[in-house]
PDB file of C-alpha atoms in Angstrom:
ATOM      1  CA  UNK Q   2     257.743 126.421  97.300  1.00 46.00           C
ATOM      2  CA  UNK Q   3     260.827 127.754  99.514  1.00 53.00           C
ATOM      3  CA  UNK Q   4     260.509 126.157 103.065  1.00 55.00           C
ATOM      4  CA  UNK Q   5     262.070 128.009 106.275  1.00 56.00           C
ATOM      5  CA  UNK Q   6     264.045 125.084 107.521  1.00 54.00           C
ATOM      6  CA  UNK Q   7     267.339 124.405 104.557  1.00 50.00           C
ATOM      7  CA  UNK Q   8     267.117 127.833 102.739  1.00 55.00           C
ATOM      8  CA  UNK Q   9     270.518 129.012 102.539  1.00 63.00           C
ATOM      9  CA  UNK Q  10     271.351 132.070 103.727  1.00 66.00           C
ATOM     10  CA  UNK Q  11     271.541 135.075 101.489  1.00 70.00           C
ATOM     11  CA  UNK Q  12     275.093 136.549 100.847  1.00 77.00           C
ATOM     12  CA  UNK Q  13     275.835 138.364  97.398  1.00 86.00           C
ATOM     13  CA  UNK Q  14     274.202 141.675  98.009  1.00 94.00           C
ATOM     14  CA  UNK Q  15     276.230 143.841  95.877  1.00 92.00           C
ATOM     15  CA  UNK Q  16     277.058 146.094  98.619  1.00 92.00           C
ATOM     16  CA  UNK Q  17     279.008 149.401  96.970  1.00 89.00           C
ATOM     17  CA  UNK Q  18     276.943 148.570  93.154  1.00 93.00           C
ATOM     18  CA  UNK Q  19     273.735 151.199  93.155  1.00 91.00           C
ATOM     19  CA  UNK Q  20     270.548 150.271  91.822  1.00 94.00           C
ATOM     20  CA  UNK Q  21     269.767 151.487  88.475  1.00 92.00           C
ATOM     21  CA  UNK Q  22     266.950 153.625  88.314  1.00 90.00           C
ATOM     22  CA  UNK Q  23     266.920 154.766  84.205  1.00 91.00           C
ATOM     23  CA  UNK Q  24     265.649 158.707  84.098  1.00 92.00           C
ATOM     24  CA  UNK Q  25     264.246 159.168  87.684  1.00 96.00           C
ATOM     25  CA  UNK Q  26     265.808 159.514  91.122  1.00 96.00           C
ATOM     26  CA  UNK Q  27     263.631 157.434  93.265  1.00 98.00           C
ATOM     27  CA  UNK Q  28     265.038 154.069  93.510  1.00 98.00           C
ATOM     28  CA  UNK Q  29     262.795 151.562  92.095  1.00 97.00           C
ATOM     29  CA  UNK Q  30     260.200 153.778  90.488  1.00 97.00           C
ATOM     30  CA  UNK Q  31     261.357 154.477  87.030  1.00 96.00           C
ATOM     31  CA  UNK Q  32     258.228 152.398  85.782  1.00 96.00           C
ATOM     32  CA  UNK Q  33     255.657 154.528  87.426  1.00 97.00           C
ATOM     33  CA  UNK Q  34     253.232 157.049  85.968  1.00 96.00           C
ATOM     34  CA  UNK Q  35     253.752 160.910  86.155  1.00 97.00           C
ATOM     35  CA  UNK Q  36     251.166 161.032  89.570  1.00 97.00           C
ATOM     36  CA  UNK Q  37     252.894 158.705  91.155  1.00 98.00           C
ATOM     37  CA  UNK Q  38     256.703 159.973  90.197  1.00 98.00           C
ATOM     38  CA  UNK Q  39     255.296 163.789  91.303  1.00 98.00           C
ATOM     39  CA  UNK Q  40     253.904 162.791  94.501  1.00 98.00           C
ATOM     40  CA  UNK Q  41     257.338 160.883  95.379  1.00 98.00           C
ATOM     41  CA  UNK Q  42     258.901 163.818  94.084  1.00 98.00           C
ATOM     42  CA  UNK Q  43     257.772 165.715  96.846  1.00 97.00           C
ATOM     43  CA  UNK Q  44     258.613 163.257  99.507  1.00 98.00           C
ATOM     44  CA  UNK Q  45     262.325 162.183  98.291  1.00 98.00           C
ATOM     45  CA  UNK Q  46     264.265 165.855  97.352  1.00 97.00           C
ATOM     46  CA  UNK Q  47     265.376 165.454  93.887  1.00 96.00           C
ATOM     47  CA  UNK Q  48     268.952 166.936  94.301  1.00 96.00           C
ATOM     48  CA  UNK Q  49     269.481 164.500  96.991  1.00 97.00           C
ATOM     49  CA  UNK Q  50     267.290 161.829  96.743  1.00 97.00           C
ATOM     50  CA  UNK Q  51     266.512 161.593 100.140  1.00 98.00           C
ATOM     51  CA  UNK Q  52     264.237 162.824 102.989  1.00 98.00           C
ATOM     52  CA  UNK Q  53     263.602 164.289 106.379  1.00 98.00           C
ATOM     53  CA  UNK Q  54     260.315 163.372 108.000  1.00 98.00           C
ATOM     54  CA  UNK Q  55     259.041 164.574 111.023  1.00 98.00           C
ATOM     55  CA  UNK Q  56     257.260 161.922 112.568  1.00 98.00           C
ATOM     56  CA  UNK Q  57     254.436 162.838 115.028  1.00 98.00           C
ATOM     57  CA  UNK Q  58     251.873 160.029 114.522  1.00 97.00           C
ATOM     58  CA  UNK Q  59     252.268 158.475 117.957  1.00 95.00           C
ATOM     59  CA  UNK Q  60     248.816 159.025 119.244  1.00 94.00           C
ATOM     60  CA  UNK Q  61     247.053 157.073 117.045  1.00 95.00           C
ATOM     61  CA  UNK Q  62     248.102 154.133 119.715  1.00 94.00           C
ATOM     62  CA  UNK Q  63     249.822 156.357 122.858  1.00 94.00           C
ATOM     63  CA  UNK Q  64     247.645 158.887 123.045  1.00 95.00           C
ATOM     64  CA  UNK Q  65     249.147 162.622 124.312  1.00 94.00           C
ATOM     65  CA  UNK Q  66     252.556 161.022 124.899  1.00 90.00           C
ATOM     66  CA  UNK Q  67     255.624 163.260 125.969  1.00 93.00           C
ATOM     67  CA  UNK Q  68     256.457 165.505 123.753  1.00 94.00           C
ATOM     68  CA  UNK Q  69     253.063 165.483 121.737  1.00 96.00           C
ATOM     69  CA  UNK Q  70     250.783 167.016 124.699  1.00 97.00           C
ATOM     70  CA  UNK Q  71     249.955 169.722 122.677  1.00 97.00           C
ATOM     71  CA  UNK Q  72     250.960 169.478 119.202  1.00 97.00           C
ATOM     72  CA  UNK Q  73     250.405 172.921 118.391  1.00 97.00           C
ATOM     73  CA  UNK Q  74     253.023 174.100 120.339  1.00 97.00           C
ATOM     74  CA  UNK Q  75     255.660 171.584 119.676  1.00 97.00           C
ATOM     75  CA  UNK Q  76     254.970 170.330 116.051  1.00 98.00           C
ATOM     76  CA  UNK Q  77     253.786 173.528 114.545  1.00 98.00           C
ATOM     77  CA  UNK Q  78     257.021 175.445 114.601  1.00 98.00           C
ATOM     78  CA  UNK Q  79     259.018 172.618 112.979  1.00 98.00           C
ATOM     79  CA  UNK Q  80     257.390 172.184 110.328  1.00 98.00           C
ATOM     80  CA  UNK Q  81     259.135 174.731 108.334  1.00 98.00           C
ATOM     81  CA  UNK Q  82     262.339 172.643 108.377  1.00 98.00           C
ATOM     82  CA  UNK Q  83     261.092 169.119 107.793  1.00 98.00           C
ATOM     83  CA  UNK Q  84     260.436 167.576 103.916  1.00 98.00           C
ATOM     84  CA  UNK Q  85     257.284 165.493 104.744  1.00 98.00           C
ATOM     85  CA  UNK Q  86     255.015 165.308 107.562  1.00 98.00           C
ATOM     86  CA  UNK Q  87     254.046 161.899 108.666  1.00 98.00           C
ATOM     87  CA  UNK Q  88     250.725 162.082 110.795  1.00 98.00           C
ATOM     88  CA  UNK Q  89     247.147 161.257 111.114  1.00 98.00           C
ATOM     89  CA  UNK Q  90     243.637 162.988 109.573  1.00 98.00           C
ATOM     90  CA  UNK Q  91     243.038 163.603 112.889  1.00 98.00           C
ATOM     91  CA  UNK Q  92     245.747 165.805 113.681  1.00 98.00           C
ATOM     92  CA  UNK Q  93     246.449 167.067 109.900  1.00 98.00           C
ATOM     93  CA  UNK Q  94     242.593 168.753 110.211  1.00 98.00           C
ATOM     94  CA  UNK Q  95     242.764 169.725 113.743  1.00 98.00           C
ATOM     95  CA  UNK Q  96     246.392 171.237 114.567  1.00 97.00           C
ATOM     96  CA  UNK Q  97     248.362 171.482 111.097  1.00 98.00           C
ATOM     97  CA  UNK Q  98     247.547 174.847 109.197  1.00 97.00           C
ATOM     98  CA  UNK Q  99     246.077 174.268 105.804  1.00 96.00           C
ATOM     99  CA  UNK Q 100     248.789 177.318 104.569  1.00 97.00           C
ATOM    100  CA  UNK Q 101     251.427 174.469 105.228  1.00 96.00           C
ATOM    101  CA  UNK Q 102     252.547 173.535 101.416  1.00 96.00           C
ATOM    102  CA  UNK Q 103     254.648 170.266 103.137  1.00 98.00           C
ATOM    103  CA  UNK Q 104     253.915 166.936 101.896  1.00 98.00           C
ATOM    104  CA  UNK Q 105     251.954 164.562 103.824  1.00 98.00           C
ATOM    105  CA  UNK Q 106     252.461 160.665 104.692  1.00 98.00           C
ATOM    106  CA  UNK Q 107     249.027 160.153 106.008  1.00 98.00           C
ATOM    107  CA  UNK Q 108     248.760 157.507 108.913  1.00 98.00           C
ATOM    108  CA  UNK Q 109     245.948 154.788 107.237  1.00 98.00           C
ATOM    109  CA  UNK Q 110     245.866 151.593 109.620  1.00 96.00           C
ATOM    110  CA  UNK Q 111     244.642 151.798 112.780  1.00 96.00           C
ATOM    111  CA  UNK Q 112     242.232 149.528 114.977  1.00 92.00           C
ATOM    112  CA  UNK Q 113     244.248 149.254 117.832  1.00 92.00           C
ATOM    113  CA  UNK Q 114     245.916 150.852 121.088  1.00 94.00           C
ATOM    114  CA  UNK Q 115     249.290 149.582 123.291  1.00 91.00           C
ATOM    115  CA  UNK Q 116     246.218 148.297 125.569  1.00 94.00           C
ATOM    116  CA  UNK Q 117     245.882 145.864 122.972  1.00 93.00           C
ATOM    117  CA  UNK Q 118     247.422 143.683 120.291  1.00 92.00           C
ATOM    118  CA  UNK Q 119     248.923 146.347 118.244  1.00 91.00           C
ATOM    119  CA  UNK Q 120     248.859 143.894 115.211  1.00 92.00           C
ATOM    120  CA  UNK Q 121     245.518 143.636 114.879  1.00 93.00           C
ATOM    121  CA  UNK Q 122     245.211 146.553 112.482  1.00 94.00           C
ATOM    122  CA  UNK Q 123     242.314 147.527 109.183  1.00 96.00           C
ATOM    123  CA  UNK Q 124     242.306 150.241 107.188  1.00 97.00           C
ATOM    124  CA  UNK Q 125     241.597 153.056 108.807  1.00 97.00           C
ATOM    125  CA  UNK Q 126     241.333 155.523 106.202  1.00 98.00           C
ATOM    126  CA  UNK Q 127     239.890 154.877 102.664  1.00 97.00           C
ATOM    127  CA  UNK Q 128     242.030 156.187  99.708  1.00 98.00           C
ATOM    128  CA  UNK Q 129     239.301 159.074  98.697  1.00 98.00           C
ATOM    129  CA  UNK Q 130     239.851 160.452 102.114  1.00 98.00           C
ATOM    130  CA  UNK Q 131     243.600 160.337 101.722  1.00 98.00           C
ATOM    131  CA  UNK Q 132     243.352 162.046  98.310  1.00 98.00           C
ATOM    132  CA  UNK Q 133     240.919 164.328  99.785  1.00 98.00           C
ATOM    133  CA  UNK Q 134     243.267 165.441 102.694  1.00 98.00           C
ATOM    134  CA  UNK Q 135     246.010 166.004  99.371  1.00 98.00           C
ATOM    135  CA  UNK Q 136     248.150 163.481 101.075  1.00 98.00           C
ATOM    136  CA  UNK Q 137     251.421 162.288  99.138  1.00 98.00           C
ATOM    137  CA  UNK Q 138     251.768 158.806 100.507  1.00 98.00           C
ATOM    138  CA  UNK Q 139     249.540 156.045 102.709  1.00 98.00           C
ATOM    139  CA  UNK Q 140     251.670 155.098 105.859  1.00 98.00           C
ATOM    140  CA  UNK Q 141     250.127 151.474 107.130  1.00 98.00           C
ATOM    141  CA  UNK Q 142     251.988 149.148 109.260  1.00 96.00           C
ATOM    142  CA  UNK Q 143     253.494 145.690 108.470  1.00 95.00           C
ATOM    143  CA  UNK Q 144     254.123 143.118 111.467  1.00 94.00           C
ATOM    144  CA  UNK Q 145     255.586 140.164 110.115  1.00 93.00           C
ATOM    145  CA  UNK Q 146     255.950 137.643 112.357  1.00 91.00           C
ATOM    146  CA  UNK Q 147     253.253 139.349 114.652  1.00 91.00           C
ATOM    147  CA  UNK Q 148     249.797 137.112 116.149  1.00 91.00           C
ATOM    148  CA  UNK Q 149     247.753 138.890 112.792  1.00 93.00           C
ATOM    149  CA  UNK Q 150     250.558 138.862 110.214  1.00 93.00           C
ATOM    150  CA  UNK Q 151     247.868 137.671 107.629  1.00 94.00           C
ATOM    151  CA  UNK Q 152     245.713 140.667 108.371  1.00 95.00           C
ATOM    152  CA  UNK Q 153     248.239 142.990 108.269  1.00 95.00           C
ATOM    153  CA  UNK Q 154     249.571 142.484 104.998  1.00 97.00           C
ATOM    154  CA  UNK Q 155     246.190 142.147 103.561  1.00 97.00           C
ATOM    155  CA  UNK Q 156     245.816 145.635 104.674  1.00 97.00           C
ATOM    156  CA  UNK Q 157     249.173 146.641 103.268  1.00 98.00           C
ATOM    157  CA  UNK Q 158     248.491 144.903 100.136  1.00 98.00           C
ATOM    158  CA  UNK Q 159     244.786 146.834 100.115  1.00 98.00           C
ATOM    159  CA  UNK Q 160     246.469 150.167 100.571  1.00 98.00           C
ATOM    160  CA  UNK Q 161     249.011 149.579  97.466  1.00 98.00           C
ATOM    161  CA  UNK Q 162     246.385 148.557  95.378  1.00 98.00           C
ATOM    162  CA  UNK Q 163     244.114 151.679  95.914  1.00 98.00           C
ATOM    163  CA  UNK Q 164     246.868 153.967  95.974  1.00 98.00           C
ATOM    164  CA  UNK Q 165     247.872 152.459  92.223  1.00 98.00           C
ATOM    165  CA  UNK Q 166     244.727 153.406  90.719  1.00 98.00           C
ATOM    166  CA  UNK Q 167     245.575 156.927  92.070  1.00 98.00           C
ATOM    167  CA  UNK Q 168     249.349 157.393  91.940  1.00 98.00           C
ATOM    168  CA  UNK Q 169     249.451 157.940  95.441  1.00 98.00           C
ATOM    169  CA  UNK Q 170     252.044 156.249  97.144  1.00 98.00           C
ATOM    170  CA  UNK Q 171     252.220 153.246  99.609  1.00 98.00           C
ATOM    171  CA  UNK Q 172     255.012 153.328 102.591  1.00 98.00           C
ATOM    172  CA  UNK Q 173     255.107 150.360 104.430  1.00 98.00           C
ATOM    173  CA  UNK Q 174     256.049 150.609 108.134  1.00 98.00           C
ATOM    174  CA  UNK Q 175     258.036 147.485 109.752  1.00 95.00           C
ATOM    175  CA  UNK Q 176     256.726 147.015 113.061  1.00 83.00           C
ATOM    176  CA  UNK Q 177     259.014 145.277 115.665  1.00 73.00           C
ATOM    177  CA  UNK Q 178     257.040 143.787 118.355  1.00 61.00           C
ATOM    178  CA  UNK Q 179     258.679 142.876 121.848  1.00 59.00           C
ATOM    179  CA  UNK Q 180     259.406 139.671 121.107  1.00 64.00           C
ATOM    180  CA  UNK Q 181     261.299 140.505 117.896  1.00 66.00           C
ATOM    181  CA  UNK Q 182     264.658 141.000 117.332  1.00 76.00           C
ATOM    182  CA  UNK Q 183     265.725 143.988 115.473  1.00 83.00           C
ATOM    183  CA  UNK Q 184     268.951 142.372 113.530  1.00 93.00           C
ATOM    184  CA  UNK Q 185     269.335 142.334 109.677  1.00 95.00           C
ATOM    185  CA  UNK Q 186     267.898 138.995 109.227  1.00 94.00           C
ATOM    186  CA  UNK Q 187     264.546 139.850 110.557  1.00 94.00           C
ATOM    187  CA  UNK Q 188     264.455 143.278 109.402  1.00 96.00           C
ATOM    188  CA  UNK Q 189     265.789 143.030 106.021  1.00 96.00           C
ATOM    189  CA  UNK Q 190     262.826 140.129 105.714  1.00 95.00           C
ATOM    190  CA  UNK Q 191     260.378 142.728 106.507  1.00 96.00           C
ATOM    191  CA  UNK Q 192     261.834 145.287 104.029  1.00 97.00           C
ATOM    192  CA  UNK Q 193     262.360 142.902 101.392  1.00 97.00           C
ATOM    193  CA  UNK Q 194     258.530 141.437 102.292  1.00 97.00           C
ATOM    194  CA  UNK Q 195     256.875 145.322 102.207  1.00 98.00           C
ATOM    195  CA  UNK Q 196     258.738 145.984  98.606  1.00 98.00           C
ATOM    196  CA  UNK Q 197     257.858 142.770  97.217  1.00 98.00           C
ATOM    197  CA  UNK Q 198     254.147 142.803  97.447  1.00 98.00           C
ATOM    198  CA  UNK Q 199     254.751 146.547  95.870  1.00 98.00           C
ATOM    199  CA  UNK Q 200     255.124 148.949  98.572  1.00 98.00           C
ATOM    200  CA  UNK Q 201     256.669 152.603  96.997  1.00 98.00           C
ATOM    201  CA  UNK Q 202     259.394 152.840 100.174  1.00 98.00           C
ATOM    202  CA  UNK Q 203     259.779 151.083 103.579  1.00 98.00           C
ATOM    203  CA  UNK Q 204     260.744 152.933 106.976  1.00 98.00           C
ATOM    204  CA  UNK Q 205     262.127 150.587 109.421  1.00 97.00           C
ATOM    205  CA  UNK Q 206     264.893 150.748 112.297  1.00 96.00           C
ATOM    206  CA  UNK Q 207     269.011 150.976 112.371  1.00 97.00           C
ATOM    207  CA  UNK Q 208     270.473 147.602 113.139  1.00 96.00           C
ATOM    208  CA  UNK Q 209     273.993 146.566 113.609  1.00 96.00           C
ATOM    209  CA  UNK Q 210     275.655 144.562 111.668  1.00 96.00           C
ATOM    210  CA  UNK Q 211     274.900 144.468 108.414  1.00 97.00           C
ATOM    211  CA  UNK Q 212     272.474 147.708 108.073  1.00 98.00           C
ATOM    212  CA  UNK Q 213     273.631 147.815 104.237  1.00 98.00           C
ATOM    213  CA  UNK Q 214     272.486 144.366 103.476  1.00 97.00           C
ATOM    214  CA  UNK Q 215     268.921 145.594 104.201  1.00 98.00           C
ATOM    215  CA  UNK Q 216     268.760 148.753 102.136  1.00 98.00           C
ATOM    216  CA  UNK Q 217     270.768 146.538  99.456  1.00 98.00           C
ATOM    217  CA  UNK Q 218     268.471 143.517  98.934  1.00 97.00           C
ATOM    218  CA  UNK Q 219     265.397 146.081  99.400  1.00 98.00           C
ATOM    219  CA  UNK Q 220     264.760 147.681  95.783  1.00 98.00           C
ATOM    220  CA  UNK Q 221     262.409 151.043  96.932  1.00 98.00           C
ATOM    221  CA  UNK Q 222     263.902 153.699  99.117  1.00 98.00           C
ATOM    222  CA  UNK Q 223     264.248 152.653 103.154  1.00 98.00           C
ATOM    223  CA  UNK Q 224     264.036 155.347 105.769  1.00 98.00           C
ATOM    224  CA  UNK Q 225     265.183 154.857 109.227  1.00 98.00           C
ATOM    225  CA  UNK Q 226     262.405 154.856 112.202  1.00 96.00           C
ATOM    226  CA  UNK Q 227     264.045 157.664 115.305  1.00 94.00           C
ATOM    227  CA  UNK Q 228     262.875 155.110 117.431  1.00 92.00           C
ATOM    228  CA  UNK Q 229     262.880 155.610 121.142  1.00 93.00           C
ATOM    229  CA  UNK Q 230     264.441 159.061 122.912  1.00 97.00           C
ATOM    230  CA  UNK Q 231     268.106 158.917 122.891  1.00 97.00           C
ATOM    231  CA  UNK Q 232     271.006 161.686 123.646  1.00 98.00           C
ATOM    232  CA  UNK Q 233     271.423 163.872 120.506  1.00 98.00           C
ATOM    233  CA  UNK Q 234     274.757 163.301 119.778  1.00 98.00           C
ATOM    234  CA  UNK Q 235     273.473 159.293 119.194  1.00 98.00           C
ATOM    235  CA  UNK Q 236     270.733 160.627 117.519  1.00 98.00           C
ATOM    236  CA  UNK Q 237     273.162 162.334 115.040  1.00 98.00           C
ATOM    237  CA  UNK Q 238     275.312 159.422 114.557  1.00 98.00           C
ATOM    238  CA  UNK Q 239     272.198 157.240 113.922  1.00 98.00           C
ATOM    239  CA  UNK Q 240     271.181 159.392 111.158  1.00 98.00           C
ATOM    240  CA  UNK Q 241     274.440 159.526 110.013  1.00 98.00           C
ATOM    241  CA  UNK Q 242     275.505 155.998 109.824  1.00 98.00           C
ATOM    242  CA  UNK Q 243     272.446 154.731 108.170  1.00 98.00           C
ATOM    243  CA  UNK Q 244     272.734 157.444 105.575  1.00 98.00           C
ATOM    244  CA  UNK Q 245     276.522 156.092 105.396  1.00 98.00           C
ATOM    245  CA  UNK Q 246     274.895 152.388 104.372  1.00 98.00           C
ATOM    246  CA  UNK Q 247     272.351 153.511 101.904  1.00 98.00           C
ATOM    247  CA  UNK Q 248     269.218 154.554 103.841  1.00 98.00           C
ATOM    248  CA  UNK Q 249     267.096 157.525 101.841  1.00 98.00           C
ATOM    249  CA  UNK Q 250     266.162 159.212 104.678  1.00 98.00           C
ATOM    250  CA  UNK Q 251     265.070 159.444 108.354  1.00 98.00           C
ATOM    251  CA  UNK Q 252     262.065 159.703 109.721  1.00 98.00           C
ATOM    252  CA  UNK Q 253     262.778 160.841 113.274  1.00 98.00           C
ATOM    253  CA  UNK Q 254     260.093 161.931 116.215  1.00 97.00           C
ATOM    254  CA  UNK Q 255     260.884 161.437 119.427  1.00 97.00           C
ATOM    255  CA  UNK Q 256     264.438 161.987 118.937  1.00 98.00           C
ATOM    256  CA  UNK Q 257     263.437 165.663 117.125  1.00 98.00           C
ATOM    257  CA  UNK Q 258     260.562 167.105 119.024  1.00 98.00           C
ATOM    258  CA  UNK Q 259     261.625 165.725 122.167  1.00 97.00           C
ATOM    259  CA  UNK Q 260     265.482 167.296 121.744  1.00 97.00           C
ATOM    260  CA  UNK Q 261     266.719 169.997 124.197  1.00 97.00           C
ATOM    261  CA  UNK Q 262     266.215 172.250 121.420  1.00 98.00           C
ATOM    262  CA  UNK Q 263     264.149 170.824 118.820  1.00 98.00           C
ATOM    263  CA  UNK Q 264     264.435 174.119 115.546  1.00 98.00           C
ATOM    264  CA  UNK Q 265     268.003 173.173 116.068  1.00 98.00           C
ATOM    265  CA  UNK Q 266     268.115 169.678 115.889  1.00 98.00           C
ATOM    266  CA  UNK Q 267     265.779 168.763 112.974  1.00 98.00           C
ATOM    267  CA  UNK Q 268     268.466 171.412 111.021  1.00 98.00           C
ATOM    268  CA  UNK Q 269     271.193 169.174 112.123  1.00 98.00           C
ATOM    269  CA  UNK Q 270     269.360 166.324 111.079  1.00 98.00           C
ATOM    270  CA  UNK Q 271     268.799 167.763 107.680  1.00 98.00           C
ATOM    271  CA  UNK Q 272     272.255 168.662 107.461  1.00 98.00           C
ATOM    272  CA  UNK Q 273     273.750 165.122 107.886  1.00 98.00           C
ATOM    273  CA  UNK Q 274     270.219 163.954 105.591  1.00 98.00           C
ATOM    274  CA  UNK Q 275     270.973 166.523 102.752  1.00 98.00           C
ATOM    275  CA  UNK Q 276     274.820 167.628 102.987  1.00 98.00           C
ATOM    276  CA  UNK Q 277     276.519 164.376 104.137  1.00 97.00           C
ATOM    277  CA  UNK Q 278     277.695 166.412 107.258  1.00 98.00           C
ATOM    278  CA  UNK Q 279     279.437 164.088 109.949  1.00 98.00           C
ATOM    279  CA  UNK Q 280     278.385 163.284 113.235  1.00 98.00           C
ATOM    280  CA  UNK Q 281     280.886 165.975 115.236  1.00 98.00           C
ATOM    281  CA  UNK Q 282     279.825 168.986 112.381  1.00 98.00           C
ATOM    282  CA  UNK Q 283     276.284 168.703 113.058  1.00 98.00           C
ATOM    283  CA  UNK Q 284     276.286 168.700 117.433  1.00 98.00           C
ATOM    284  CA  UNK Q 285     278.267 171.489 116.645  1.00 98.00           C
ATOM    285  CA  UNK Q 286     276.021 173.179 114.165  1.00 98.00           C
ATOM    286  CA  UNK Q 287     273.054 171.864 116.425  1.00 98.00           C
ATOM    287  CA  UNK Q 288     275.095 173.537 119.707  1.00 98.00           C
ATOM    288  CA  UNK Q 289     275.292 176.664 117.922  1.00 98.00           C
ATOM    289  CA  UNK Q 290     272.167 176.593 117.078  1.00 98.00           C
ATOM    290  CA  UNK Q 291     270.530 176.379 120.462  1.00 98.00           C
ATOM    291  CA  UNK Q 292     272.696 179.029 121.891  1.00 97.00           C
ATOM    292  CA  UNK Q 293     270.913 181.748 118.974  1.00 97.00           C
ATOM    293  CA  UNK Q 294     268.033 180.338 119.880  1.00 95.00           C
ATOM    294  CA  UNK Q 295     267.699 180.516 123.837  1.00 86.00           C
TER     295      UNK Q 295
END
């Protein structure tokens, strides 16, 4: 078995050399049934091959945090310009309006609060009640390196499994504790970890250097976590560089619904996402934006 201590360190990634993925547009799912292929159809756009999620899953473990008081009134009226949803049952039944045709990547772990050891995670939703809710992916949490790693892949590894017998898809999310560093060695460890034990696509954060050794080595789809608030022209350039160094997507929250404007910057966000506009061109598409809008 490999050992931590004398590995050498990994350095032909094949940056620039795309992954073949013979007669479908998903990377790495070419093997899949038809369920499975529709349902990540829906999430990843097939002109494009890449997605814009609104993230708005934060009270699962925050509770109303900024931004997400009331749901209704901030969520609701940007859902029209995002690809997937990514939220919890609780929310999806209570807030989101079952006219809404958007796909959903349901929250599933849960068992714990930032009052606690946010590792310690179970399943929090079964499969049936995913399906039930027509969700198009499982979203469940990965902490390597975390106090209750071993848990916490089990329930990853639990999730993939049911969702296989269903064709529903599995997206592991990387958590980065406090005491983790977010750099490409860790992170692309955690991607390459999630994808191995046969998650559909990984979400995880922006690092720098070496951003395109992660979504290189990692053979499913990896969208970009919004992370914490930050100035929307950052935002932008976030999106925009991890795009640049083969990320499928974003899936952006705080940095969306908690924008100046937030119907004008998840268009700008789709716009460097979908259209491979730059940085500049999008503030000034999101600028112009805001101005019709106020």
């Amino acid at each position: 078995m490999a050992e931590i201590e004398g590995n050498k360190s990994a350095k032909d990634y094949g940056i620039g050399i795309p992954q073949e993925t013979p007669g479908f547009h998903v990377k790495g799912s070419a093997a899949y049934d038809w369920g499975m292929k529709h349902r990540l159809s829906q999430i990843f756009h097939p002109r494009t091959g890449r997605v814009v999620m609104l993230a708005f899953d934060h009270g699962y473990i925050m509770g109303p945090t900024s931004g997400l008081e009331r749901v209704d009134l901030t969520i609701v009226p940007l859902i029209p310009y995002a690809d997937v949803l990514m939220c919890t049952r609780g929310i999806l039944r209570t807030v989101v309006p079952p006219q809404c045709i958007k796909p959903v990547a349901l929250r599933t772990s849960a068992g714990a609060t930032v009052l606690t050891e946010l590792s310690k995670e179970r399943i929090g939703v079964d499969v049936e009640d995913a399906l039930r809710l027509n969700a198009s992916a499982q979203a469940v949490m990965a902490y390597i390196g975390a106090p209750f790693e071993h848990e916490t892949l089990g329930v990853l590894t639990d999730t993939i499994d049911a969702g296989m017998k269903y064709g529903l898809p599995t997206l592991a999310v990387t958590a980065v504790g406090k005491d983790m560093v977010r750099d490409a060695r860790y992170l692309g460890m955690s991607c390459r970890v999630c994808a191995e034990l046969g998650a559909q696509f990984v979400k995880t954060y922006y690092c720098e250097p070496d951003f395109e050794q992660i979504t290189a080595a990692c053979p499913v789809p990896v969208v970009i976590a919004g992370g914490k608030k930050i100035p929307e022209p950052e935002a932008l350039e976030l999106a925009y560089k991890a795009i640049d160094q083969g990320a499928a997507g974003v899936d952006m929250g705080r940095n969306i619904f908690g924008a100046e404007c937030p119907v004008a910057m998840i268009q700008a966000v789709r716009a460097v996402v979908h259209e491979g506009e730059k940085p500049a061109q999008a503030l000034e598409m999101y600028q112009t934006l805001k101005r019709q809008l106020s």
